[in-house]
XYZ file of C-alpha atoms in Angstrom:
756
model
C 11.413 -13.535 -35.425
C 9.133 -12.536 -38.436
C 7.665 -9.123 -38.327
C 4.295 -9.226 -40.095
C 3.391 -6.053 -41.012
C 6.752 -4.428 -41.964
C 4.772 -4.058 -45.480
C 8.155 -5.342 -47.614
C 7.361 -7.857 -50.197
C 10.110 -10.056 -49.372
C 8.693 -9.711 -45.679
C 5.497 -10.882 -46.855
C 6.609 -13.543 -49.061
C 8.731 -15.031 -45.897
C 5.370 -14.545 -43.919
C 3.799 -16.705 -46.136
C 6.327 -19.464 -46.482
C 6.571 -19.682 -42.916
C 2.708 -19.859 -42.679
C 2.609 -22.515 -45.174
C 5.301 -24.510 -43.292
C 3.147 -24.301 -40.209
C 0.092 -25.421 -41.276
C 1.886 -28.591 -42.956
C 3.729 -29.340 -39.819
C 1.109 -28.802 -37.146
C -1.013 -32.201 -36.620
C -4.257 -30.054 -37.005
C -6.058 -27.508 -38.814
C -4.898 -23.848 -37.418
C -6.979 -20.850 -36.283
C -5.987 -17.415 -37.137
C -5.257 -16.946 -33.050
C -3.034 -20.042 -33.275
C -1.028 -18.580 -36.034
C -0.581 -15.667 -34.775
C 0.431 -17.427 -31.361
C 3.132 -19.337 -33.913
C 4.162 -15.963 -35.357
C 4.711 -13.840 -32.135
C 5.821 -16.279 -29.848
C 8.121 -18.179 -32.418
C 6.785 -21.751 -33.062
C 9.681 -23.530 -34.711
C 8.286 -25.416 -37.607
C 11.282 -27.584 -37.982
C 11.366 -28.879 -33.692
C 7.224 -28.387 -34.195
C 6.988 -26.471 -30.671
C 7.678 -23.080 -29.187
C 10.976 -22.395 -28.592
C 10.484 -21.159 -25.278
C 10.789 -17.405 -24.844
C 7.743 -15.584 -22.637
C 6.178 -18.974 -22.583
C 6.594 -19.920 -18.816
C 4.483 -22.851 -18.412
C 4.037 -22.522 -14.637
C 1.944 -19.324 -15.501
C -0.558 -21.025 -17.664
C -4.272 -21.196 -16.343
C -4.929 -24.492 -15.051
C -7.896 -26.429 -16.539
C -9.434 -29.777 -15.687
C -12.776 -31.915 -17.101
C -15.772 -30.288 -16.051
C -14.499 -26.997 -14.426
C -16.465 -23.931 -14.031
C -14.049 -21.090 -14.932
C -13.676 -17.885 -16.744
C -13.966 -18.620 -20.447
C -10.778 -19.178 -22.486
C -10.221 -18.268 -26.060
C -8.849 -20.534 -28.930
C -5.222 -19.826 -28.865
C -5.054 -19.422 -24.907
C -1.878 -21.241 -23.350
C -3.329 -24.013 -20.785
C -1.886 -26.721 -17.830
C -4.273 -29.459 -17.944
C -4.638 -30.853 -14.495
C -3.851 -34.319 -14.542
C -3.354 -35.155 -10.802
C 0.385 -35.586 -11.612
C 2.644 -34.024 -13.732
C 1.788 -30.843 -15.849
C 0.563 -31.088 -18.937
C 1.055 -27.887 -21.034
C -1.149 -27.457 -23.986
C -2.654 -24.952 -26.539
C -6.052 -24.302 -27.280
C -6.927 -25.378 -30.823
C -10.471 -25.287 -31.473
C -13.512 -24.906 -28.987
C -17.009 -25.900 -29.848
C -20.720 -25.455 -27.719
C -21.403 -28.968 -26.057
C -25.239 -28.426 -24.883
C -26.716 -30.998 -22.958
C -29.685 -30.901 -25.432
C -27.306 -32.511 -28.146
C -28.278 -35.996 -29.155
C -25.623 -38.519 -29.770
C -26.434 -38.634 -33.631
C -26.357 -35.043 -34.219
C -30.307 -34.348 -33.415
C -30.984 -30.974 -31.487
C -33.836 -28.850 -30.832
C -34.317 -26.059 -33.753
C -34.143 -23.147 -30.945
C -30.450 -24.213 -29.838
C -28.879 -23.493 -33.340
C -27.766 -19.718 -33.252
C -29.108 -19.490 -29.639
C -27.334 -16.736 -27.589
C -25.523 -16.756 -24.293
C -27.938 -17.479 -21.803
C -30.620 -19.278 -23.721
C -32.072 -21.842 -21.636
C -35.009 -22.921 -24.003
C -37.410 -21.164 -26.803
C -38.562 -18.579 -24.312
C -35.401 -18.482 -21.767
C -32.568 -16.186 -21.902
C -31.044 -15.435 -18.601
C -30.208 -12.034 -18.453
C -27.510 -12.371 -15.745
C -24.337 -10.616 -16.369
C -22.095 -13.515 -16.241
C -23.320 -16.436 -19.009
C -21.985 -20.147 -18.615
C -21.869 -21.981 -21.519
C -20.967 -25.531 -21.903
C -18.059 -25.989 -24.352
C -15.403 -28.690 -25.677
C -11.987 -27.462 -25.538
C -9.647 -29.386 -28.045
C -6.060 -28.804 -26.986
C -2.524 -29.934 -28.750
C -0.180 -31.553 -25.927
C 2.513 -31.361 -28.721
C 2.731 -27.565 -29.008
C 5.647 -27.441 -26.724
C 7.808 -29.503 -28.634
C 8.869 -33.230 -28.065
C 10.606 -32.505 -24.578
C 7.279 -31.748 -22.848
C 4.749 -33.710 -25.312
C 2.350 -35.993 -23.892
C 3.097 -39.617 -25.333
C -0.187 -41.313 -26.809
C -0.076 -44.172 -23.838
C -0.301 -40.793 -21.502
C -3.156 -39.408 -22.987
C -4.868 -42.874 -23.249
C -4.418 -43.549 -19.604
C -5.463 -40.011 -18.984
C -9.189 -40.455 -20.697
C -9.316 -44.374 -18.991
C -9.242 -42.401 -15.692
C -11.649 -39.819 -16.826
C -9.278 -36.674 -16.804
C -10.355 -36.244 -20.332
C -13.313 -37.174 -21.875
C -13.966 -40.115 -24.453
C -12.393 -37.601 -27.004
C -9.307 -36.836 -25.533
C -10.768 -32.838 -24.969
C -11.819 -30.927 -21.995
C -15.706 -30.268 -21.364
C -16.242 -27.217 -18.906
C -18.709 -24.818 -17.904
C -17.094 -21.369 -19.324
C -18.437 -17.735 -17.786
C -18.531 -15.083 -19.919
C -18.854 -11.494 -18.610
C -21.582 -9.878 -20.246
C -21.672 -6.816 -18.151
C -19.865 -3.049 -18.901
C -20.055 -1.282 -22.195
C -18.326 -3.153 -24.408
C -19.700 -5.948 -27.025
C -20.211 -8.599 -24.305
C -17.356 -11.651 -24.508
C -19.958 -14.169 -25.472
C -20.712 -12.039 -28.474
C -17.327 -11.905 -29.683
C -15.853 -14.364 -32.514
C -13.171 -16.541 -31.324
C -10.391 -14.261 -32.904
C -11.831 -11.045 -31.593
C -12.346 -12.639 -28.003
C -8.550 -14.015 -27.879
C -7.707 -10.521 -28.803
C -9.528 -8.903 -25.737
C -7.900 -12.089 -23.730
C -4.524 -10.798 -24.593
C -4.975 -7.194 -23.699
C -6.570 -8.261 -20.418
C -5.564 -11.776 -18.634
C -2.956 -12.372 -20.884
C -1.121 -9.115 -20.953
C 2.113 -10.108 -19.284
C 2.465 -13.004 -21.873
C 1.774 -10.041 -24.912
C 4.025 -7.633 -23.319
C 6.914 -9.797 -22.128
C 10.519 -8.660 -22.677
C 11.260 -12.508 -23.569
C 9.086 -12.310 -26.885
C 11.016 -12.371 -29.800
C 9.526 -8.551 -31.005
C 7.287 -7.775 -28.052
C 4.505 -5.401 -29.228
C 5.304 -2.503 -27.218
C 8.508 -2.266 -29.070
C 6.819 -2.038 -32.555
C 4.618 0.946 -31.367
C 6.033 4.732 -30.837
C 6.740 5.789 -27.196
C 3.846 7.110 -25.211
C 1.203 4.582 -27.206
C -2.089 4.213 -25.525
C -4.433 1.211 -24.382
C -6.323 1.900 -27.411
C -2.883 1.980 -29.716
C -1.853 -1.198 -28.380
C -5.276 -2.738 -29.072
C -5.426 -1.330 -32.725
C -1.770 -2.583 -33.195
C -2.864 -5.847 -32.413
C -5.744 -6.189 -34.108
C -3.392 -4.940 -37.371
C -0.941 -7.743 -36.720
C -3.724 -10.436 -36.623
C -5.243 -9.116 -39.855
C -1.697 -9.254 -41.673
C -1.823 -13.100 -40.595
C -5.117 -13.547 -41.829
C -4.927 -12.312 -45.190
C -1.663 -14.147 -45.330
C -3.124 -17.304 -45.268
C -5.802 -16.558 -47.228
C -3.564 -15.482 -50.170
C -1.985 -19.172 -50.030
C -3.590 -21.190 -52.758
C -2.491 -24.591 -50.859
C -4.618 -23.717 -48.240
C -8.587 -23.767 -47.586
C -10.005 -21.746 -44.520
C -13.373 -22.966 -43.112
C -14.005 -19.970 -40.707
C -11.116 -18.833 -38.996
C -9.340 -22.637 -39.370
C -6.759 -23.225 -42.039
C -6.023 -26.660 -43.317
C -3.883 -27.812 -46.183
C -5.788 -29.071 -49.363
C -3.626 -31.902 -49.343
C -4.365 -33.137 -45.700
C -8.118 -32.710 -46.519
C -7.435 -34.419 -49.911
C -5.379 -37.882 -48.187
C -8.159 -37.894 -45.181
C -11.140 -38.205 -47.983
C -9.035 -40.643 -49.947
C -8.053 -43.081 -47.189
C -11.405 -44.870 -47.750
C -11.954 -45.426 -43.883
C -14.758 -44.530 -41.456
C -14.307 -40.839 -41.893
C -12.887 -41.021 -45.955
C -14.852 -39.346 -48.504
C -17.704 -42.072 -48.915
C -18.570 -41.743 -45.462
C -18.447 -38.169 -45.231
C -20.606 -38.028 -48.539
C -22.971 -40.320 -47.584
C -23.566 -37.969 -44.422
C -23.828 -34.985 -46.497
C -26.842 -36.751 -48.078
C -28.304 -37.725 -45.054
C -28.625 -34.093 -43.612
C -30.016 -33.092 -46.909
C -32.470 -36.328 -46.343
C -33.257 -35.170 -42.619
C -35.934 -32.344 -43.739
C -38.949 -34.808 -43.229
C -42.464 -33.517 -42.176
C -43.401 -34.031 -38.819
C -47.485 -34.123 -38.074
C -49.721 -34.047 -35.020
C -53.305 -35.753 -34.945
C -54.434 -32.072 -33.553
C -52.796 -30.224 -36.805
C -52.490 -30.725 -40.032
C -48.912 -31.606 -41.798
C -46.304 -29.411 -40.992
C -43.188 -28.720 -42.695
C -40.429 -28.599 -40.045
C -36.793 -28.010 -40.586
C -34.710 -30.362 -39.298
C -30.964 -29.619 -37.557
C -27.996 -31.895 -37.605
C -24.898 -31.114 -35.643
C -21.897 -32.609 -37.291
C -19.868 -33.321 -34.225
C -21.970 -35.924 -32.549
C -23.238 -36.975 -36.433
C -19.659 -37.958 -37.113
C -18.921 -39.694 -33.701
C -22.126 -41.836 -34.508
C -20.576 -43.173 -37.740
C -19.525 -47.108 -37.528
C -16.013 -46.776 -36.580
C -15.383 -43.047 -36.373
C -15.414 -42.520 -32.866
C -12.302 -43.645 -31.993
C -10.768 -41.664 -34.554
C -12.103 -38.863 -33.264
C -9.678 -38.265 -30.248
C -7.296 -35.361 -29.719
C -6.731 -32.860 -32.559
C -8.489 -35.533 -34.903
C -11.695 -34.399 -33.858
C -11.099 -30.806 -34.836
C -9.507 -32.234 -38.427
C -12.754 -34.567 -38.840
C -15.169 -32.190 -38.006
C -13.719 -29.075 -40.139
C -13.315 -31.620 -43.350
C -16.777 -32.781 -42.904
C -18.157 -29.297 -42.876
C -16.114 -28.440 -45.936
C -17.441 -31.512 -47.771
C -20.919 -30.854 -47.206
C -20.350 -26.977 -48.061
C -19.112 -28.672 -51.460
C -21.572 -30.916 -52.095
C -24.660 -28.399 -51.606
C -23.122 -25.758 -53.804
C -22.347 -28.708 -56.205
C -25.924 -30.022 -56.371
C -28.138 -26.669 -55.243
C -29.956 -24.703 -58.094
C -28.026 -21.434 -58.609
C -31.190 -19.436 -58.603
C -33.364 -21.139 -55.702
C -30.144 -22.661 -53.591
C -32.824 -25.639 -53.909
C -31.386 -29.328 -54.215
C -33.073 -31.408 -56.788
C -35.188 -32.920 -54.169
C -36.761 -29.597 -53.194
C -34.427 -29.504 -49.995
C -32.850 -26.428 -48.928
C -29.442 -27.001 -46.816
C -27.305 -24.690 -45.195
C -24.834 -23.764 -42.500
C -27.093 -22.605 -39.329
C -24.563 -22.070 -36.267
C -20.802 -22.410 -37.027
C -19.857 -22.851 -32.929
C -22.360 -25.504 -31.640
C -21.565 -29.003 -31.938
C -18.778 -28.870 -34.367
C -21.836 -26.819 -36.872
C -25.184 -27.213 -37.540
C -26.440 -27.403 -40.873
C -30.576 -26.806 -41.261
C -32.282 -28.769 -43.912
C -36.119 -27.660 -44.844
C -38.294 -28.817 -47.633
C -39.456 -25.937 -49.944
C -43.312 -24.845 -50.055
C -43.112 -22.613 -47.133
C -42.549 -19.272 -48.504
C -41.866 -17.607 -45.168
C -39.956 -19.988 -43.826
C -37.400 -19.866 -47.218
C -37.581 -15.929 -47.618
C -34.054 -14.426 -48.039
C -30.930 -14.883 -50.233
C -30.834 -17.880 -52.247
C -26.910 -18.110 -52.711
C -25.281 -20.861 -50.478
C -23.202 -18.974 -48.155
C -20.600 -19.934 -45.571
C -22.059 -17.514 -42.912
C -24.458 -19.454 -40.278
C -27.771 -18.114 -40.756
C -28.998 -18.469 -37.433
C -32.606 -19.315 -37.928
C -33.348 -21.937 -35.616
C -33.364 -19.287 -32.840
C -34.711 -16.679 -34.728
C -37.500 -18.384 -35.946
C -38.166 -19.751 -32.195
C -38.076 -16.245 -30.866
C -40.648 -15.180 -33.930
C -37.986 -13.043 -35.292
C -39.429 -14.793 -38.626
C -42.486 -16.355 -39.404
C -42.631 -19.823 -38.906
C -44.506 -22.307 -40.656
C -48.015 -22.311 -40.215
C -50.392 -25.504 -39.138
C -54.076 -25.459 -39.012
C -55.163 -26.511 -35.169
C -58.374 -28.359 -34.553
C -59.376 -26.386 -31.682
C -59.461 -28.416 -28.594
C -61.928 -28.001 -25.466
C -60.618 -25.618 -22.875
C -58.761 -27.695 -19.999
C -60.049 -27.276 -16.382
C -56.713 -27.025 -14.860
C -53.928 -24.468 -15.403
C -52.091 -25.213 -18.689
C -48.571 -24.688 -18.188
C -46.356 -25.878 -21.305
C -43.942 -24.902 -23.891
C -45.018 -24.046 -27.359
C -43.974 -27.537 -28.414
C -45.849 -29.555 -25.541
C -48.850 -30.719 -27.690
C -46.402 -32.631 -29.908
C -44.651 -34.177 -26.907
C -43.878 -37.706 -27.829
C -45.192 -37.512 -31.149
C -43.744 -39.477 -34.321
C -40.948 -37.534 -35.934
C -40.301 -38.449 -39.451
C -36.318 -38.988 -40.334
C -36.405 -40.348 -43.391
C -38.556 -41.213 -46.404
C -37.573 -42.868 -49.581
C -39.686 -44.275 -52.457
C -39.457 -47.702 -51.001
C -40.221 -46.987 -46.930
C -40.232 -45.027 -44.208
C -38.270 -44.052 -41.075
C -39.432 -42.415 -37.829
C -38.577 -41.939 -34.284
C -41.151 -41.599 -31.078
C -41.033 -42.206 -27.768
C -43.085 -44.339 -25.672
C -45.764 -42.703 -23.319
C -46.379 -44.237 -20.358
C -50.379 -44.552 -21.463
C -49.041 -46.547 -24.403
C -46.945 -48.899 -22.274
C -50.150 -49.832 -20.322
C -52.609 -49.943 -22.774
C -50.668 -52.009 -25.320
C -50.649 -49.652 -28.121
C -48.355 -47.357 -30.708
C -50.086 -44.476 -32.465
C -48.449 -44.224 -36.263
C -47.636 -41.391 -38.192
C -50.336 -39.948 -40.522
C -47.404 -40.491 -43.110
C -47.926 -44.367 -42.457
C -51.486 -44.395 -42.191
C -53.431 -41.993 -44.662
C -49.892 -41.314 -46.738
C -49.812 -37.461 -45.709
C -46.546 -36.021 -45.253
C -44.501 -38.110 -47.870
C -46.823 -38.612 -51.263
C -48.238 -34.848 -50.522
C -44.735 -33.190 -50.439
C -43.456 -35.114 -53.529
C -46.546 -33.574 -55.695
C -48.635 -36.497 -56.414
C -51.285 -38.335 -54.928
C -50.584 -41.156 -52.549
C -50.546 -44.822 -54.494
C -53.029 -47.142 -53.499
C -51.692 -49.487 -51.188
C -48.690 -47.195 -50.257
C -49.893 -46.729 -46.681
C -51.173 -49.197 -44.224
C -55.193 -49.348 -43.703
C -57.105 -50.544 -40.628
C -58.336 -53.914 -40.503
C -60.596 -56.055 -38.453
C -58.346 -58.901 -37.701
C -54.181 -59.136 -36.561
C -52.997 -59.065 -39.930
C -49.881 -56.621 -39.032
C -46.748 -57.922 -38.090
C -44.667 -55.954 -35.484
C -41.035 -56.749 -34.935
C -39.233 -55.079 -31.939
C -35.177 -55.360 -31.680
C -34.887 -54.623 -27.931
C -30.879 -54.032 -27.594
C -29.668 -56.345 -25.305
C -32.686 -58.213 -25.094
C -34.367 -61.131 -26.955
C -36.269 -59.841 -29.905
C -39.853 -60.270 -30.315
C -42.764 -60.826 -32.871
C -46.298 -59.981 -32.262
C -49.142 -59.906 -35.008
C -51.597 -57.201 -34.021
C -54.164 -55.306 -36.043
C -54.645 -51.164 -36.401
C -57.476 -49.813 -35.389
C -59.522 -46.636 -37.048
C -57.087 -43.796 -35.101
C -54.230 -45.232 -36.861
C -52.575 -46.999 -33.694
C -51.331 -50.697 -33.353
C -53.157 -52.096 -30.836
C -52.787 -55.459 -28.666
C -48.936 -54.913 -28.293
C -47.267 -56.400 -25.209
C -44.287 -54.463 -24.082
C -41.311 -55.789 -22.627
C -40.921 -55.027 -18.954
C -37.941 -53.245 -19.637
C -39.313 -50.687 -21.781
C -40.114 -47.350 -19.723
C -41.766 -44.315 -20.227
C -39.598 -42.011 -22.597
C -37.633 -44.872 -24.399
C -36.990 -43.906 -27.816
C -38.079 -46.503 -30.846
C -36.687 -46.180 -34.344
C -38.903 -47.571 -36.851
C -39.353 -48.640 -40.079
C -41.934 -49.687 -42.830
C -41.371 -50.732 -46.053
C -44.195 -49.349 -48.004
C -46.854 -51.815 -49.570
C -45.713 -54.061 -46.630
C -48.111 -55.228 -43.531
C -44.893 -55.167 -41.198
C -43.780 -52.415 -38.798
C -40.010 -52.908 -37.308
C -38.795 -51.068 -34.456
C -35.741 -51.057 -32.478
C -34.220 -49.603 -29.385
C -30.552 -48.555 -28.765
C -28.479 -48.814 -25.327
C -26.795 -45.675 -24.165
C -23.086 -45.919 -24.097
C -22.853 -44.958 -20.953
C -25.662 -46.257 -18.207
C -27.287 -44.034 -16.402
C -29.408 -43.416 -13.432
C -32.274 -40.872 -13.117
C -33.630 -40.459 -9.484
C -32.425 -43.692 -8.905
C -33.933 -45.408 -11.495
C -31.274 -47.195 -13.838
C -31.661 -46.337 -17.385
C -29.816 -48.336 -19.937
C -31.416 -47.339 -23.349
C -31.829 -43.968 -25.290
C -34.589 -42.202 -23.800
C -36.710 -38.678 -24.255
C -35.891 -36.709 -21.385
C -38.989 -35.003 -21.382
C -41.123 -37.761 -21.645
C -39.311 -39.446 -18.872
C -40.118 -36.439 -16.687
C -43.923 -36.163 -17.332
C -44.622 -39.632 -17.302
C -42.158 -41.748 -15.375
C -42.980 -41.922 -11.622
C -40.660 -40.342 -9.127
C -39.543 -43.102 -6.410
C -36.327 -41.220 -4.723
C -37.588 -40.010 -1.167
C -41.121 -41.443 -1.515
C -42.253 -44.178 0.808
C -45.779 -45.655 2.407
C -45.689 -43.016 5.044
C -47.935 -39.933 4.849
C -45.056 -37.783 4.582
C -43.270 -39.915 1.989
C -46.688 -39.981 -0.009
C -46.929 -36.339 0.233
C -43.567 -36.237 -1.331
C -44.661 -38.292 -4.302
C -47.604 -35.889 -4.967
C -45.468 -32.334 -4.868
C -42.859 -34.178 -7.366
C -45.613 -35.512 -9.510
C -47.276 -32.252 -9.702
C -44.303 -30.304 -10.275
C -43.036 -32.778 -13.083
C -46.752 -33.360 -14.781
C -47.745 -29.604 -14.878
C -44.984 -27.679 -14.591
C -43.226 -25.974 -17.716
C -40.922 -28.622 -19.492
C -37.680 -27.514 -21.183
C -35.534 -29.640 -23.418
C -33.550 -31.359 -20.920
C -36.362 -32.558 -18.743
C -36.433 -29.883 -16.182
C -40.060 -28.914 -15.106
C -40.922 -25.645 -13.319
C -44.598 -25.045 -11.720
C -45.446 -21.852 -9.946
C -46.086 -22.318 -6.447
C -49.305 -21.108 -6.128
C -50.549 -23.698 -8.681
C -48.975 -26.538 -6.436
C -52.076 -26.760 -4.381
C -54.891 -26.974 -7.121
C -52.953 -29.319 -9.144
C -52.692 -31.884 -6.481
C -56.000 -33.326 -6.602
C -55.403 -33.977 -10.427
C -52.252 -36.466 -9.214
C -53.958 -38.213 -6.842
C -55.323 -41.668 -6.761
C -58.580 -42.404 -5.666
C -57.741 -44.416 -2.284
C -55.096 -41.382 -1.107
C -56.294 -38.731 1.306
C -55.726 -35.260 0.598
C -53.035 -33.827 2.504
C -53.107 -31.449 4.785
C -51.774 -27.794 3.835
C -49.367 -28.040 6.209
C -48.063 -31.490 5.163
C -47.750 -30.183 1.656
C -45.767 -27.291 2.759
C -43.237 -29.487 5.017
C -42.712 -31.670 1.909
C -41.949 -28.733 -0.227
C -39.219 -27.733 2.597
C -37.899 -30.979 2.685
C -37.535 -31.382 -0.897
C -35.739 -27.981 -1.084
C -33.595 -29.025 1.531
C -32.065 -32.183 0.338
C -31.905 -30.747 -3.556
C -34.742 -32.330 -5.053
C -36.427 -29.364 -5.814
C -35.009 -25.464 -6.419
C -36.790 -22.190 -5.826
C -36.308 -19.659 -8.551
C -38.496 -16.380 -9.593
C -40.912 -16.194 -12.643
C -43.406 -14.113 -13.728
C -47.013 -14.350 -14.663
C -47.959 -13.427 -18.440
C -51.389 -11.713 -19.271
C -52.332 -15.348 -20.527
C -51.945 -16.789 -16.993
C -49.123 -18.413 -18.056
C -45.901 -18.454 -15.678
C -42.411 -17.478 -17.663
C -38.759 -17.942 -16.631
C -36.841 -15.974 -16.431
C -38.611 -13.002 -15.106
C -40.110 -10.901 -17.975
C -40.059 -6.908 -17.368
C -43.535 -5.916 -16.342
C -44.810 -9.120 -15.338
C -45.709 -9.730 -11.829
C -42.956 -11.475 -10.170
C -43.744 -15.137 -8.669
C -42.228 -17.857 -6.904
C -41.561 -21.267 -9.158
C -40.534 -24.793 -8.107
C -37.995 -26.439 -10.227
C -37.194 -30.140 -10.521
C -34.133 -30.815 -12.462
C -33.477 -34.797 -13.049
C -30.706 -36.058 -10.553
C -28.667 -37.924 -13.619
C -25.745 -40.175 -12.774
C -23.656 -41.667 -15.329
C -22.110 -44.786 -15.139
C -18.954 -46.410 -16.944
C -18.927 -47.253 -20.619
C -20.277 -50.835 -21.112
C -17.687 -53.450 -20.639
C -15.145 -51.291 -19.543
C -12.825 -53.086 -17.218
C -15.362 -55.679 -16.058
C -15.483 -59.245 -16.739
C -18.535 -61.369 -17.618
C -19.666 -62.153 -13.941
C -19.521 -58.332 -13.291
C -15.718 -58.060 -11.275
C -12.913 -56.224 -12.629
C -10.334 -58.515 -13.727
C -6.564 -57.879 -12.566
C -4.189 -58.500 -14.828
C -0.382 -58.227 -14.887
C 1.298 -54.956 -16.456
C 3.322 -55.742 -19.159
C 6.842 -54.317 -19.278
C 7.145 -50.896 -21.327
C 9.692 -47.829 -22.285
C 8.850 -44.793 -20.201
C 11.056 -42.002 -22.279
C 12.391 -39.464 -20.362
C 10.569 -36.403 -19.413
C 10.753 -33.029 -17.410
C 8.821 -33.053 -14.485
C 7.647 -29.795 -12.992
C 8.020 -29.241 -9.133
C 8.234 -25.636 -8.967
C 4.868 -25.487 -7.080
C 6.439 -27.936 -4.250
C 9.182 -25.474 -3.545
C 11.784 -27.384 -5.070
C 14.477 -27.082 -7.811
C 16.128 -30.004 -9.961
C 19.834 -31.496 -8.004
C 22.983 -31.311 -9.328
C 22.896 -34.554 -10.315
C 19.830 -34.467 -12.210
C 21.099 -31.682 -13.945
C 24.135 -33.212 -14.975
C 22.200 -36.210 -16.039
C 19.936 -34.009 -18.609
C 22.730 -32.370 -19.895
C 24.269 -35.720 -21.003
C 21.170 -36.984 -22.438
C 20.458 -33.802 -24.059
C 23.903 -34.390 -26.203
C 23.218 -38.161 -26.311
C 19.480 -38.073 -28.096
C 20.444 -34.721 -30.074
C 17.990 -32.405 -28.613
C 17.685 -28.749 -29.768
C 17.215 -25.518 -27.415
C 19.066 -25.016 -24.226
C 21.062 -28.276 -22.132
C 19.901 -26.436 -19.087
C 17.074 -27.393 -17.384
C 14.405 -24.837 -16.887
C 13.427 -22.928 -13.452
C 11.121 -25.137 -11.394
C 11.812 -28.426 -13.248
C 13.622 -31.776 -12.490
C 14.689 -34.737 -15.020
C 13.290 -38.373 -15.213
C 15.719 -40.506 -17.091
C 14.455 -43.169 -19.480
C 13.262 -46.180 -17.694
C 11.564 -49.608 -17.561
C 7.692 -49.732 -15.676
C 5.731 -52.737 -15.212
C 6.301 -56.549 -14.008
């Protein structure tokens, strides 16, 4: 046992040697909390596992994919519920896995740096317990070869859906925000682990079987405060020792060897140096302007979450499984930080392109980076140095804690009906530029229902007038560098619809900057996302759709392509529980009113004040449909609440007569009807199906199953004398390390063949 804290030079040198060996031996970067575990509980760097002691795996918290549970910190020991044998593991990493994270790393700005309980730019849940969706990456090899899970077993667990596609656990973690102490959700990972050890993990910390229990390091009569202070000191000693090692680099609280990072970068694979540097340049190029037809050009920051962005790289997803996910994310963050520091001006912090790139949120999605063009002094205020500390500006600016970029709006006539929209509602479905190069422009936009019906597509001003590209470069747009309207169909529109034949149409552009005369495929639906490219000087616009990795149904509608959840809520037709009876038509009217006029959040939920339901119904009624009675509307609402199509929540009225959710202090409390899309994920494409849609039955190949320990204590059983004898026999035969006796509650399964 290494006693961290005695202060003697030889002990400090021994601790540093041990920690270096630990980081080199573990197959993953090592968090400070995990390093403390290794020192305190006795991780054997020769056998690559904990040697036993106080770690009784039967007492570890049990965790499964999708659990709603008390939050666990990095460093916690867990049992992964597999439906069979126990799988002990150590949590080595966790990150935010919010539903609003896009599959390519895109996310709404408010999510970057958002506190626990945030549900949108104006929504903060003040409950005493907050739920955060988190990804837990665990090390199933932490307890040595005898209890380690084989790659085959982990692959089988992924296939069965017990683990997610990355071999990790995505759970809803509950954080306590009551009491006088700092809320759990506001603590950093290490501080939260220290609180965990002094509360739920106290028995493990104080175990007499630990090599050197904390109570023995303290004087007699030490208080709880003394214990917490001593624990913090021990962790700080470990942290300082890691920082003093020149062979080790830290990203936040995670340590990895410089040699391991260099090896990863030099391998030339999908996560090698070229791929990560290309990703770094892509993040920097992402700061493109967005524009609305009701506003002047605005320079809006772009946020990228590196976890999903890495998974979207060609060939990278299969490499980001288990603890390799953690390595890839940390290496990518480090490469991006190095890139920014090398390229940025020392005084201004700006890249040569006039873009400022910085870390904005270390926790969400593997690390959120913010890219923003220069030109908005209010948006670029603050220190100019490149820092590894996250700025959290996405959330701060959405909450008006800093002055956002100003857009000059064109006044619009006052609406004739109650306006119930988010601040971003005027831009719903507008084109968003994602890349602008000297020779081309790329942008994204979802299709609205009226565009599908009328056969047109609005183009961004950067394409039709040159605004937003040449203007930001400090020059006037060159003649011919943007599309002009014409009287004849002289523009070629090419659509690559994923999974369907491509199409080429000749269309024209009208005076409003829209491509008109388009014939959209019948499989396009409101909200489907288009990725568009226009080569400067050409008369061709290329568009493509992308299939979802997992097809899904939303309210019974099959969806196979990427889509904008907000647009789909606004524009798609709701068919679930609707029919041609008076009751069915009334249900349809109620749901359409809530979806079309309710407050929208980023995942497509809509909230409508109950008292505004009646005045909005006529706005969504077809001319031929008779107005339903108040009694029928009330019955429809009750029925929709009963089946879960709607839920009832409390909100409040603002001074501007707009509803707010959750309730704001001092405002009149009202009832809101909330619609939440009913999303059912399908199986990954091609998963276990033949061409005719059936599941082929293949003979199982014969394979060798190595010997392993099986936990039977939860059934009230103990191993038989024969199994104890066989374990001792194989212990000597295979040269195992440790005790030749089976631990309590375990039996031994000998090596054998399986299959036919």
